[in-house]
């Protein structure tokens, strides 16, 4: 029998402010008379959720803000009830939803340990037995008889975390509490969490925006979107999907915000017709894979013949940081351009940038370096992450082919390395 | 009913711990500490005694100061416990939003906390009794029963009030005012005997007198205060005839109030 079972669970919240007593009374009178009542549109936080979790599973829950993660945890912790459907939880739940919910500023650390642990459902005898361990873990030995209103925020969180993780329960619910305190304490917290998760065969639900953590700790991941489970499976696959979806969302938002920001200057001799991104087959596209070929095609109308004009194509980030630019100035035999429509293609065999949103810029100068045309944000495109890239180091802008030698032995990274680079 | 009892037993440690917290927090940084708890009934007693010297209230054989103090003890307990109970759920909104346990624990804790102050007032009362050289009789053993009944009356209002207060904070503001008005409809400043004499003996309101007296005693506090004075000061058993209407009313309203609270409970976390 599954330890947690959700049967077509939905949860609505009413939007807007609470009705005043006056409105409520008026509505009640109307209802009694059988007249129509003004209703506010409900907000569906969870929409027909249906899944079950078995004993001992460690399940990560990911999704954007507002996807319904916290509402789901609240339902499982019995803090709130579903609007429709049924939630069955067969075991004691220990909710670590925001540590420190029950700390009382006026009480000392010691008093708070007993109070907070009782609130979390630990018996007095158990707390007394574990008291020293809790204090030792939180590193607050010398402050334990000080009212916690005089604690620093880090001290408070340490205490709360130590209390919360000493709960024995079949089901552990953890919401964004994994990283607290300074680096050394964070490390301790992680070890404690992993111990809780791996050591005792508990069922664990973790909500976090730290996908890497989720991947590491969980055996199964649920991806939520607008109150629905859109993916349910192995951590790597679901996280990969999540990355793709977030990138799409980010680039869509960027496009929207950049649309009004096209910077263009033209002397009138040239008019832009189109700027396109092409894939391997020469079809127009909006995205390329990380490390893939970047191929930009610019079509423009020349109104007055230009002798040996210099053409520049480049890329920049959405905040106008110039990334690359290449010019035809070095090409001796570049052609003159007559009146009519012309087409230029700019091809970078391996575009070495990490996943994200980028823009194309384009400029034309005449042979005396006079500005004829410049334009920025002419085309917005997305670089998609590869599934391998997600596992790689996070802090970087460039995606470069790499080779490794460890203790003199060559190791090949599974990252695709262009053939030429690999042989040298 | 059985389920309520089981719940309470299961969460007894939590109730104890929350009660301890409420008491410590209230007096932690006060220099006079818990002495504040008895200041209010004492001050009221002095004021009433002063007023009595102008107006003239017949207190029978019992000295007026001790009679009114004995009335103020259950009254203040009832008023504070109810007001605290109504605010209890909203006050603990951080917990309500995060952790589940039966929510009636909040009003229950708030009400029981007030027993401590009642206990301290009892020492003052004992002191007054020594001063006036009054000996308690065996009837004083009724006190726990009377106080338990007062507690149930408080809970009746507190459960309903706390649930409404989650959605409409007006209740938390309005009910204490209404309660302080109720004091004048309760035999605090004057003994119940005066009302009894006027209505039952002299039939002051004509044929309506008996009905009016029943309506007056529908207020459970009328019976409670009179009985408390009976068992402590007069050495008499409680007067059940004056307690009955209030008891019937409480017996009807308490289950309704509790049911309403449990029904609203599911939405506390969403609305609070």
XYZ file of C-alpha atoms in Angstrom:
696
model
C 0.000 0.000 0.000
C 1.416 3.396 -0.917
C 2.288 5.599 2.035
C 0.984 8.719 0.287
C -1.877 8.636 -2.165
C -3.462 11.557 -3.987
C -6.737 10.931 -5.822
C -7.618 13.685 -8.284
C -6.772 16.392 -5.800
C -7.562 20.020 -6.572
C -7.150 23.051 -4.399
C -8.718 26.438 -5.070
C -7.887 29.684 -3.404
C -10.129 32.659 -3.695
C -8.394 35.586 -5.322
C -8.417 39.092 -4.032
C -8.986 40.463 -0.584
C -11.239 38.884 1.945
C -14.822 40.094 1.798
C -15.804 42.415 4.584
C -18.305 41.382 7.205
C -20.824 43.681 5.515
C -20.440 41.919 2.170
C -20.652 38.516 3.806
C -23.872 39.429 5.579
C -25.291 40.860 2.353
C -24.302 37.719 0.447
C -25.886 35.490 3.064
C -29.131 37.447 2.848
C -29.068 37.170 -0.940
C -28.390 33.458 -0.774
C -31.302 32.943 1.615
C -33.580 34.813 -0.761
C -32.332 32.767 -3.671
C -30.808 35.762 -5.425
C -27.501 35.436 -7.296
C -24.394 36.119 -5.235
C -21.365 37.985 -6.529
C -18.495 35.533 -6.619
C -14.792 36.048 -7.079
C -12.910 33.854 -9.501
C -11.043 31.081 -7.717
C -7.347 30.489 -8.299
C -6.578 26.847 -8.937
C -3.347 26.125 -7.094
C -3.527 22.377 -7.646
C -5.346 20.908 -10.591
C -6.411 17.260 -10.570
C -3.233 15.855 -9.080
C -3.067 12.112 -9.034
C -0.055 10.118 -7.890
C 1.168 7.889 -5.115
C 4.413 7.513 -3.240
C 5.680 4.248 -1.819
C 7.347 3.674 1.516
C 11.034 4.612 1.439
C 10.987 6.727 -1.695
C 12.895 10.012 -1.710
C 10.915 12.314 -3.947
C 11.997 15.730 -5.127
C 9.418 18.277 -6.177
C 10.526 20.983 -8.576
C 8.786 23.681 -10.536
C 8.676 27.407 -11.019
C 7.277 29.784 -8.445
C 3.528 29.368 -8.239
C 3.559 25.857 -9.673
C 1.854 24.517 -6.540
C 4.771 22.988 -4.648
C 4.078 24.575 -1.293
C 0.347 24.007 -1.577
C 1.036 20.340 -2.190
C 3.234 20.094 0.896
C 0.629 21.908 2.962
C -1.973 19.360 1.917
C 0.312 16.490 2.827
C 1.071 18.079 6.189
C -2.702 18.412 6.771
C -2.339 22.154 7.305
C -5.009 22.741 4.708
C -7.633 20.571 3.013
C -8.243 19.952 -0.690
C -11.174 21.544 -2.518
C -11.779 18.307 -4.393
C -10.309 14.837 -4.297
C -8.747 12.899 -1.481
C -5.344 12.938 0.166
C -4.422 9.799 2.085
C -1.299 9.829 4.221
C -0.585 6.616 6.117
C 2.001 7.606 8.644
C 3.267 10.301 10.915
C 4.367 13.397 9.046
C 7.175 15.633 10.233
C 6.948 18.902 8.381
C 10.131 20.908 8.068
C 8.204 23.599 6.264
C 10.208 26.725 6.942
C 12.203 25.931 10.012
C 11.617 28.115 13.013
C 7.875 28.604 12.624
C 7.293 28.008 16.307
C 10.238 29.749 17.934
C 9.243 32.204 20.653
C 11.606 35.177 21.015
C 11.113 35.651 24.754
C 11.966 32.097 25.709
C 15.501 30.827 26.157
C 17.082 28.393 23.770
C 16.432 25.561 26.209
C 12.749 26.415 26.608
C 12.393 26.730 22.863
C 13.893 23.298 22.281
C 11.227 21.743 24.472
C 8.389 23.847 23.090
C 9.273 23.512 19.432
C 9.982 19.806 19.675
C 6.619 19.244 21.378
C 4.914 21.186 18.609
C 6.621 18.902 16.098
C 5.277 15.930 17.993
C 8.251 14.624 19.957
C 7.452 13.352 23.435
C 8.983 15.068 26.426
C 11.023 12.024 27.376
C 12.489 11.833 23.872
C 13.435 15.492 23.873
C 15.155 15.165 27.218
C 17.121 12.210 25.875
C 18.142 14.069 22.741
C 18.587 17.506 24.258
C 22.386 17.398 24.448
C 22.660 16.183 20.902
C 20.418 18.981 19.630
C 22.424 21.603 21.461
C 25.718 20.146 20.297
C 24.564 20.064 16.699
C 23.437 23.676 16.767
C 26.756 24.710 18.406
C 24.924 26.867 20.929
C 26.185 25.328 24.196
C 27.070 28.648 25.786
C 23.926 30.472 24.648
C 21.301 27.880 25.457
C 19.970 29.788 28.477
C 19.771 33.135 26.680
C 16.410 34.305 25.306
C 16.543 33.690 21.599
C 15.474 37.221 20.785
C 19.115 38.045 21.486
C 20.321 35.380 19.040
C 21.597 36.268 15.608
C 19.420 35.049 12.765
C 21.965 32.346 11.963
C 21.864 31.052 15.530
C 18.083 30.870 15.444
C 18.058 28.926 12.210
C 20.705 26.533 13.488
C 18.645 25.809 16.571
C 15.459 25.342 14.580
C 17.151 23.038 12.112
C 18.637 20.923 14.881
C 15.234 20.533 16.545
C 13.365 19.834 13.338
C 15.728 17.137 12.137
C 15.547 15.247 15.404
C 11.935 14.282 14.731
C 11.321 10.596 14.148
C 8.599 10.200 11.574
C 7.710 7.923 8.699
C 7.309 10.847 6.330
C 9.618 13.814 6.265
C 8.619 16.943 4.380
C 11.392 19.401 3.634
C 10.752 22.775 2.053
C 13.713 24.933 1.061
C 15.526 24.500 4.321
C 18.578 22.688 3.130
C 21.018 25.558 3.022
C 21.137 27.447 6.283
C 23.900 29.188 8.155
C 27.503 29.613 7.104
C 29.327 27.252 4.789
C 30.581 24.959 7.524
C 27.112 24.601 8.999
C 25.570 24.095 5.566
C 27.877 21.145 5.090
C 26.697 19.742 8.425
C 23.073 20.258 7.436
C 23.616 18.368 4.212
C 25.185 15.469 6.012
C 22.314 15.409 8.475
C 19.773 15.503 5.655
C 21.503 12.735 3.754
C 21.686 10.723 6.930
C 17.953 11.219 7.471
C 17.202 10.336 3.886
C 19.483 7.404 3.271
C 19.973 5.955 6.713
C 16.546 5.174 8.059
C 14.395 4.162 5.125
C 12.098 7.116 5.686
C 9.849 8.454 2.994
C 11.071 11.946 2.167
C 9.612 14.767 0.110
C 11.912 17.636 -0.772
C 10.956 20.902 -2.389
C 13.836 22.989 -3.609
C 14.919 25.332 -6.325
C 18.357 23.827 -6.112
C 17.977 21.222 -8.844
C 21.474 19.889 -8.327
C 20.643 19.008 -4.718
C 17.439 17.316 -5.812
C 19.299 15.287 -8.399
C 21.797 14.159 -5.838
C 19.401 13.175 -3.076
C 16.264 11.906 -4.752
C 15.282 8.664 -6.397
C 12.328 10.234 -8.168
C 11.394 13.760 -9.191
C 8.026 15.365 -9.878
C 7.920 18.459 -12.045
C 4.945 20.692 -11.333
C 3.576 23.332 -13.639
C 0.446 25.386 -12.991
C -0.777 22.921 -10.398
C -0.262 19.813 -12.495
C 2.337 17.094 -12.549
C 3.906 17.456 -15.999
C 6.735 14.995 -15.470
C 7.369 12.168 -13.038
C 10.461 10.042 -13.313
C 14.196 9.726 -12.859
C 15.924 12.831 -11.483
C 18.201 13.391 -14.496
C 15.442 13.229 -17.086
C 13.000 15.410 -15.205
C 15.642 17.974 -14.307
C 16.700 18.123 -17.935
C 13.125 18.784 -18.998
C 12.808 21.432 -16.314
C 15.931 23.211 -17.557
C 14.637 23.198 -21.105
C 11.278 24.554 -20.068
C 12.723 27.290 -17.887
C 15.026 28.368 -20.676
C 12.144 28.583 -23.086
C 10.236 30.651 -20.593
C 13.179 32.948 -19.946
C 13.840 33.524 -23.618
C 10.171 34.172 -24.295
C 10.184 36.794 -21.576
C 13.403 38.286 -22.873
C 12.006 38.524 -26.341
C 9.005 40.355 -25.043
C 11.035 42.842 -23.074
C 13.574 43.363 -25.882
C 11.101 43.872 -28.675
C 10.848 47.577 -27.988
C 14.568 47.948 -27.595
C 15.782 47.477 -31.184
C 18.514 50.056 -31.699
C 18.826 50.979 -35.382
C 20.637 53.653 -37.332
C 20.575 53.983 -41.105
C 21.959 56.646 -43.451
C 19.206 55.702 -45.889
C 21.511 53.877 -48.287
C 20.576 50.509 -46.756
C 17.313 49.064 -45.484
C 17.122 45.830 -43.536
C 14.850 43.168 -45.017
C 15.263 40.202 -42.680
C 17.580 38.621 -40.113
C 17.248 34.844 -39.646
C 18.933 32.081 -37.742
C 19.389 28.921 -39.800
C 19.828 25.338 -38.693
C 21.960 22.656 -40.370
C 19.337 22.154 -43.072
C 19.120 25.855 -43.839
C 15.686 26.202 -42.254
C 14.858 29.225 -40.108
C 14.996 28.485 -36.379
C 15.044 30.246 -33.023
C 17.490 28.101 -31.116
C 20.727 26.202 -31.470
C 22.281 23.622 -29.167
C 25.147 24.655 -26.954
C 28.391 24.245 -28.930
C 26.459 23.883 -32.189
C 26.782 25.816 -35.427
C 25.583 29.401 -35.462
C 24.404 30.482 -38.900
C 22.923 33.939 -39.344
C 21.453 35.141 -42.633
C 20.923 38.852 -43.194
C 18.997 40.202 -46.177
C 19.062 43.892 -46.936
C 18.097 46.352 -49.674
C 20.793 48.670 -51.065
C 19.396 51.965 -52.364
C 22.682 53.520 -53.603
C 25.659 51.516 -54.942
C 28.364 50.936 -52.298
C 32.028 50.307 -53.158
C 33.661 47.532 -51.131
C 31.522 48.093 -48.019
C 32.607 46.544 -44.746
C 30.014 44.250 -43.186
C 30.014 43.395 -39.474
C 27.886 40.680 -37.846
C 28.099 39.888 -34.154
C 26.246 38.740 -31.061
C 25.492 40.339 -27.715
C 23.729 39.379 -24.516
C 20.296 40.660 -23.622
C 21.929 43.336 -21.478
C 24.011 44.581 -24.454
C 27.313 43.040 -23.514
C 29.075 42.515 -26.898
C 30.190 38.902 -27.182
C 31.477 38.476 -30.684
C 31.892 40.484 -33.873
C 33.412 39.585 -37.193
C 34.065 41.949 -40.067
C 34.658 41.523 -43.781
C 37.322 44.267 -43.605
C 40.113 41.694 -43.845
C 38.732 40.176 -47.026
C 40.665 41.847 -49.888
C 38.328 40.858 -52.690
C 35.055 41.701 -51.021
C 32.452 42.672 -53.616
C 30.881 46.024 -54.425
C 27.161 46.097 -53.779
C 24.786 47.401 -56.428
C 21.246 48.638 -55.922
C 18.992 45.692 -55.045
C 18.524 43.024 -52.371
C 21.649 41.309 -51.069
C 22.166 38.374 -48.743
C 24.975 37.821 -46.226
C 25.564 34.674 -44.177
C 27.680 34.627 -41.024
C 28.659 31.151 -39.886
C 30.371 30.190 -36.622
C 31.089 26.427 -36.729
C 30.891 25.994 -32.957
C 29.204 28.718 -30.955
C 30.934 28.407 -27.577
C 28.381 29.957 -25.241
C 26.427 28.307 -22.437
C 22.676 27.994 -22.572
C 20.861 31.296 -22.533
C 19.363 34.012 -24.651
C 21.471 36.025 -27.086
C 20.938 38.631 -29.804
C 22.317 39.404 -33.252
C 23.750 42.755 -34.299
C 24.592 43.873 -37.795
C 26.480 46.874 -39.210
C 27.658 48.180 -42.596
C 30.409 50.776 -43.193
C 31.595 52.198 -46.487
C 35.261 52.009 -47.574
C 36.039 55.246 -45.698
C 34.732 53.779 -42.403
C 31.606 55.917 -42.593
C 28.667 54.404 -40.741
C 25.972 53.379 -43.210
C 23.868 51.073 -41.040
C 23.998 49.692 -37.492
C 21.439 47.661 -35.617
C 21.241 45.728 -32.348
C 18.803 43.097 -31.071
C 17.853 42.390 -34.658
C 17.245 38.722 -33.904
C 16.855 37.047 -30.515
C 17.830 33.404 -30.233
C 18.274 30.748 -27.567
C 21.173 28.465 -26.931
C 19.781 25.221 -25.514
C 21.607 23.210 -22.883
C 22.626 19.662 -23.643
C 21.736 17.095 -21.003
C 25.440 16.632 -20.247
C 25.914 20.324 -19.720
C 23.557 20.269 -16.746
C 25.985 18.045 -14.879
C 28.937 20.293 -15.629
C 30.201 23.171 -13.519
C 27.599 25.941 -13.196
C 29.571 29.187 -12.951
C 30.601 30.122 -16.476
C 29.664 31.876 -19.655
C 31.652 29.866 -22.183
C 31.207 26.285 -23.254
C 34.632 25.171 -24.373
C 35.858 21.795 -25.586
C 38.214 20.433 -22.958
C 40.731 17.678 -22.543
C 41.982 16.408 -19.190
C 45.154 14.837 -17.915
C 44.961 13.471 -14.410
C 48.251 12.182 -12.952
C 49.624 12.116 -16.468
C 46.790 9.956 -17.818
C 44.544 11.439 -20.469
C 40.822 11.320 -19.647
C 38.238 12.196 -22.204
C 35.279 14.194 -21.065
C 32.051 12.948 -22.646
C 31.517 16.518 -23.834
C 31.584 16.590 -27.635
C 34.971 17.881 -28.722
C 35.323 19.027 -32.334
C 37.361 16.477 -34.286
C 40.175 18.903 -35.100
C 40.690 19.888 -31.487
C 40.644 16.290 -30.283
C 43.485 15.146 -32.505
C 45.969 17.900 -31.691
C -17.148 13.410 22.300
C -14.898 10.390 22.695
C -12.744 11.637 19.862
C -12.284 14.990 21.547
C -11.142 13.295 24.721
C -8.746 11.064 22.820
C -7.332 14.048 20.943
C -6.820 15.927 24.164
C -5.085 12.995 25.758
C -2.845 12.506 22.762
C -1.824 16.154 22.726
C -1.673 16.653 26.506
C 2.059 17.351 26.391
C 1.545 20.008 23.773
C -1.174 21.688 25.825
C 1.087 21.618 28.873
C 4.036 22.997 26.928
C 2.022 25.769 25.272
C 0.496 26.732 28.622
C 3.939 26.922 30.164
C 5.052 29.093 27.254
C 2.105 31.490 27.591
C 2.732 31.987 31.283
C 6.495 32.436 31.027
C 6.227 34.825 28.113
C 3.634 36.967 29.841
C 5.701 37.660 32.947
C 9.235 37.147 31.745
C 10.424 40.721 31.611
C 8.062 42.213 34.176
C 9.712 43.249 37.434
C 6.644 42.540 39.543
C 6.169 39.340 37.576
C 3.046 37.402 38.275
C 1.942 39.951 40.916
C 0.319 41.839 38.056
C -2.148 39.016 37.748
C -3.851 39.866 41.044
C -3.591 43.619 40.736
C -6.706 43.960 38.612
C -9.219 42.130 40.857
C -7.693 43.859 43.865
C -7.984 47.313 42.291
C -11.548 46.625 41.168
C -12.400 45.433 44.641
C -11.147 48.670 46.163
C -13.055 50.788 43.627
C -16.279 48.856 44.162
C -15.870 49.154 47.938
C -15.466 52.892 47.519
C -18.552 53.109 45.282
C -20.517 50.996 47.733
C -19.855 53.518 50.500
C -21.792 56.124 48.450
C -24.535 53.964 46.969
C -25.173 51.463 49.663
C -25.422 47.863 48.567
C -26.717 45.309 51.036
C -24.127 42.559 51.242
C -25.884 40.585 53.960
C -23.749 39.121 56.701
C -20.565 39.024 54.579
C -18.259 42.093 54.538
C -18.632 43.777 51.140
C -14.904 43.817 50.106
C -14.489 40.068 50.427
C -17.882 39.389 48.858
C -17.033 41.425 45.773
C -13.524 39.956 45.580
C -15.040 36.488 45.577
C -17.292 37.640 42.731
C -14.421 39.185 40.808
C -12.327 36.008 40.914
C -14.567 33.857 38.704
C -15.590 36.921 36.680
C -12.048 38.026 35.812
C -11.123 34.441 35.078
C -14.057 34.127 32.708
C -13.484 37.467 30.983
C -9.731 37.048 30.489
C -9.990 33.423 29.457
C -12.643 34.185 26.859
C -10.851 37.209 25.413
C -7.571 35.303 25.270
C -9.291 32.290 23.719
C -10.824 34.365 20.948
C -7.460 35.809 19.993
C -5.610 32.517 20.376
C -5.797 31.169 16.835
C -4.895 34.439 15.149
C -2.062 35.010 17.599
C -0.518 31.693 16.593
C -0.921 32.210 12.858
C 2.728 31.274 12.241
C 2.017 27.816 13.633
C -1.383 27.514 11.983
C 0.153 28.035 8.577
C 2.962 25.546 9.053
C 2.143 22.649 11.303
C -0.960 20.599 11.883
C -2.365 19.647 15.237
C -5.990 19.917 16.345
C -6.637 23.646 16.366
C -8.870 23.576 19.453
C -5.618 23.283 21.362
C -5.124 27.029 20.953
C -8.324 28.223 22.663
C -8.055 25.422 25.176
C -4.530 26.427 26.122
C -5.444 30.090 26.295
C -8.308 29.310 28.660
C -6.410 26.948 30.929
C -3.508 29.401 31.205
C -5.813 31.744 33.077
C -6.204 29.144 35.822
C -2.767 30.156 37.071
C -3.876 33.711 37.721
C -7.026 32.390 39.307
C -4.894 30.274 41.602
C -2.860 33.287 42.681
C -6.013 35.272 43.382
C -7.080 32.381 45.599
C -4.180 33.180 47.915
C -5.376 36.776 48.206
C -8.850 35.504 48.975
C -7.427 33.219 51.658
C -5.619 36.222 53.110
C -8.840 38.230 53.158
C -10.634 35.358 54.851
C -8.010 35.266 57.583
C -8.344 39.042 57.980
C -12.134 38.803 58.364
C -11.763 35.622 60.450
C -13.933 33.435 58.226
C -13.638 29.639 58.320
C -14.252 27.682 55.115
C -16.537 24.661 55.380
C -16.415 21.335 53.510
C -18.503 22.948 50.773
C -15.334 24.633 49.534
C -14.618 21.324 47.752
C -17.185 22.471 45.183
C -14.730 25.100 43.885
C -12.991 22.877 41.283
C -16.379 21.848 39.857
C -17.539 25.458 39.616
C -14.293 26.514 37.953
C -14.458 23.643 35.474
C -17.950 24.792 34.558
C -16.693 28.383 34.147
C -13.971 27.049 31.884
C -16.553 25.327 29.692
C -18.579 28.541 29.469
C -15.437 30.399 28.390
C -14.689 27.742 25.792
C -18.207 27.988 24.389
C -17.641 31.608 23.487
C -13.925 31.259 22.739
C -14.228 28.421 20.193
C -16.853 30.166 18.127
C -15.212 33.561 18.566
C -11.748 32.299 17.646
C -13.070 30.703 14.450
C -14.898 33.860 13.377
C -11.941 35.992 14.385
C -9.782 34.217 11.801
C -11.892 35.726 9.018
C -13.179 38.847 10.741
C -10.901 40.465 13.268
C -13.841 42.633 14.378
C -14.816 39.837 16.732
C -11.545 40.037 18.598
C -12.078 43.740 19.117
C -15.810 43.702 19.850
C -16.190 40.737 22.174
C -14.054 42.086 25.045
C -16.212 45.219 25.047
C -19.399 43.168 25.107
C -17.951 41.030 27.888
C -17.139 44.029 30.054
C -20.755 45.144 29.601
C -21.886 41.700 30.660
C -20.221 42.335 33.991
C -23.040 44.712 34.938
C -25.569 42.018 34.074
C -23.750 39.657 36.429
C -23.799 39.792 40.216
C -20.296 41.217 40.587
C -20.855 44.638 42.104
C -24.060 43.546 43.820
C -24.892 40.085 45.224
C -27.370 37.845 43.414
C -29.474 37.922 46.569
C -30.543 41.485 45.701
C -31.902 40.371 42.331
C -33.555 37.383 43.907
C -35.239 39.565 46.544
C -36.436 42.096 43.994
C -37.822 39.629 41.476
C -38.750 36.452 43.326
C -39.745 37.811 46.724
C -41.062 41.295 46.001
C -42.235 40.404 42.464
C -41.076 43.905 41.400
C -41.907 43.377 37.729
C -45.347 41.958 38.399
C -46.261 38.787 36.517
C -43.018 39.036 34.458
C -40.843 38.703 37.545
C -40.239 34.948 37.429
C -39.537 35.032 33.696
C -37.131 37.939 34.105
C -35.265 36.073 36.804
C -34.907 33.040 34.523
C -33.596 35.293 31.763
C -31.172 36.876 34.205
C -29.870 33.469 35.244
C -29.503 32.374 31.622
C -26.217 34.209 32.000
C -24.129 31.324 33.374
C -21.990 33.786 35.313
C -24.947 34.687 37.548
C -25.088 31.163 38.903
C -21.332 30.715 38.930
C -20.591 33.839 40.951
C -23.369 33.220 43.438
C -22.369 29.602 43.943
C -18.707 30.508 44.307
C -19.628 32.966 47.074
C -21.883 30.314 48.638
C -19.298 27.559 48.881
C -16.365 29.759 49.886
C -17.852 32.486 52.073
C -21.328 31.454 53.159
C -20.540 27.824 53.854
C -23.524 26.742 51.779
C -23.847 24.315 48.870
C -24.214 25.815 45.355
C -27.668 27.156 44.520
C -28.573 24.899 41.608
C -31.839 26.700 40.858
C -29.876 29.814 39.825
C -27.324 27.731 37.876
C -29.733 25.575 35.909
C -30.770 27.974 33.081
C -27.143 28.864 32.346
C -26.118 25.205 32.426
C -28.825 24.242 29.952
C -27.772 27.072 27.641
C -24.104 26.044 27.839
C -24.948 22.391 27.252
C -26.735 23.388 24.041
C -24.215 25.933 22.781
C -20.911 24.229 23.575
C -21.333 21.345 21.093
C -22.563 23.766 18.421
C -19.643 26.093 19.040
C -17.195 23.190 18.891
C -18.724 21.846 15.703
C -18.530 25.263 14.075
C -14.885 25.568 15.094
C -13.998 22.177 13.618
C -15.876 22.974 10.444
C -14.008 26.249 9.953
C -10.703 24.741 11.057
C -9.938 23.332 7.617
C -9.787 26.842 6.155
C -7.751 28.527 8.903
C -4.449 28.167 7.083
C -5.917 29.604 3.863
C -7.630 32.612 5.382
C -5.601 33.647 8.402
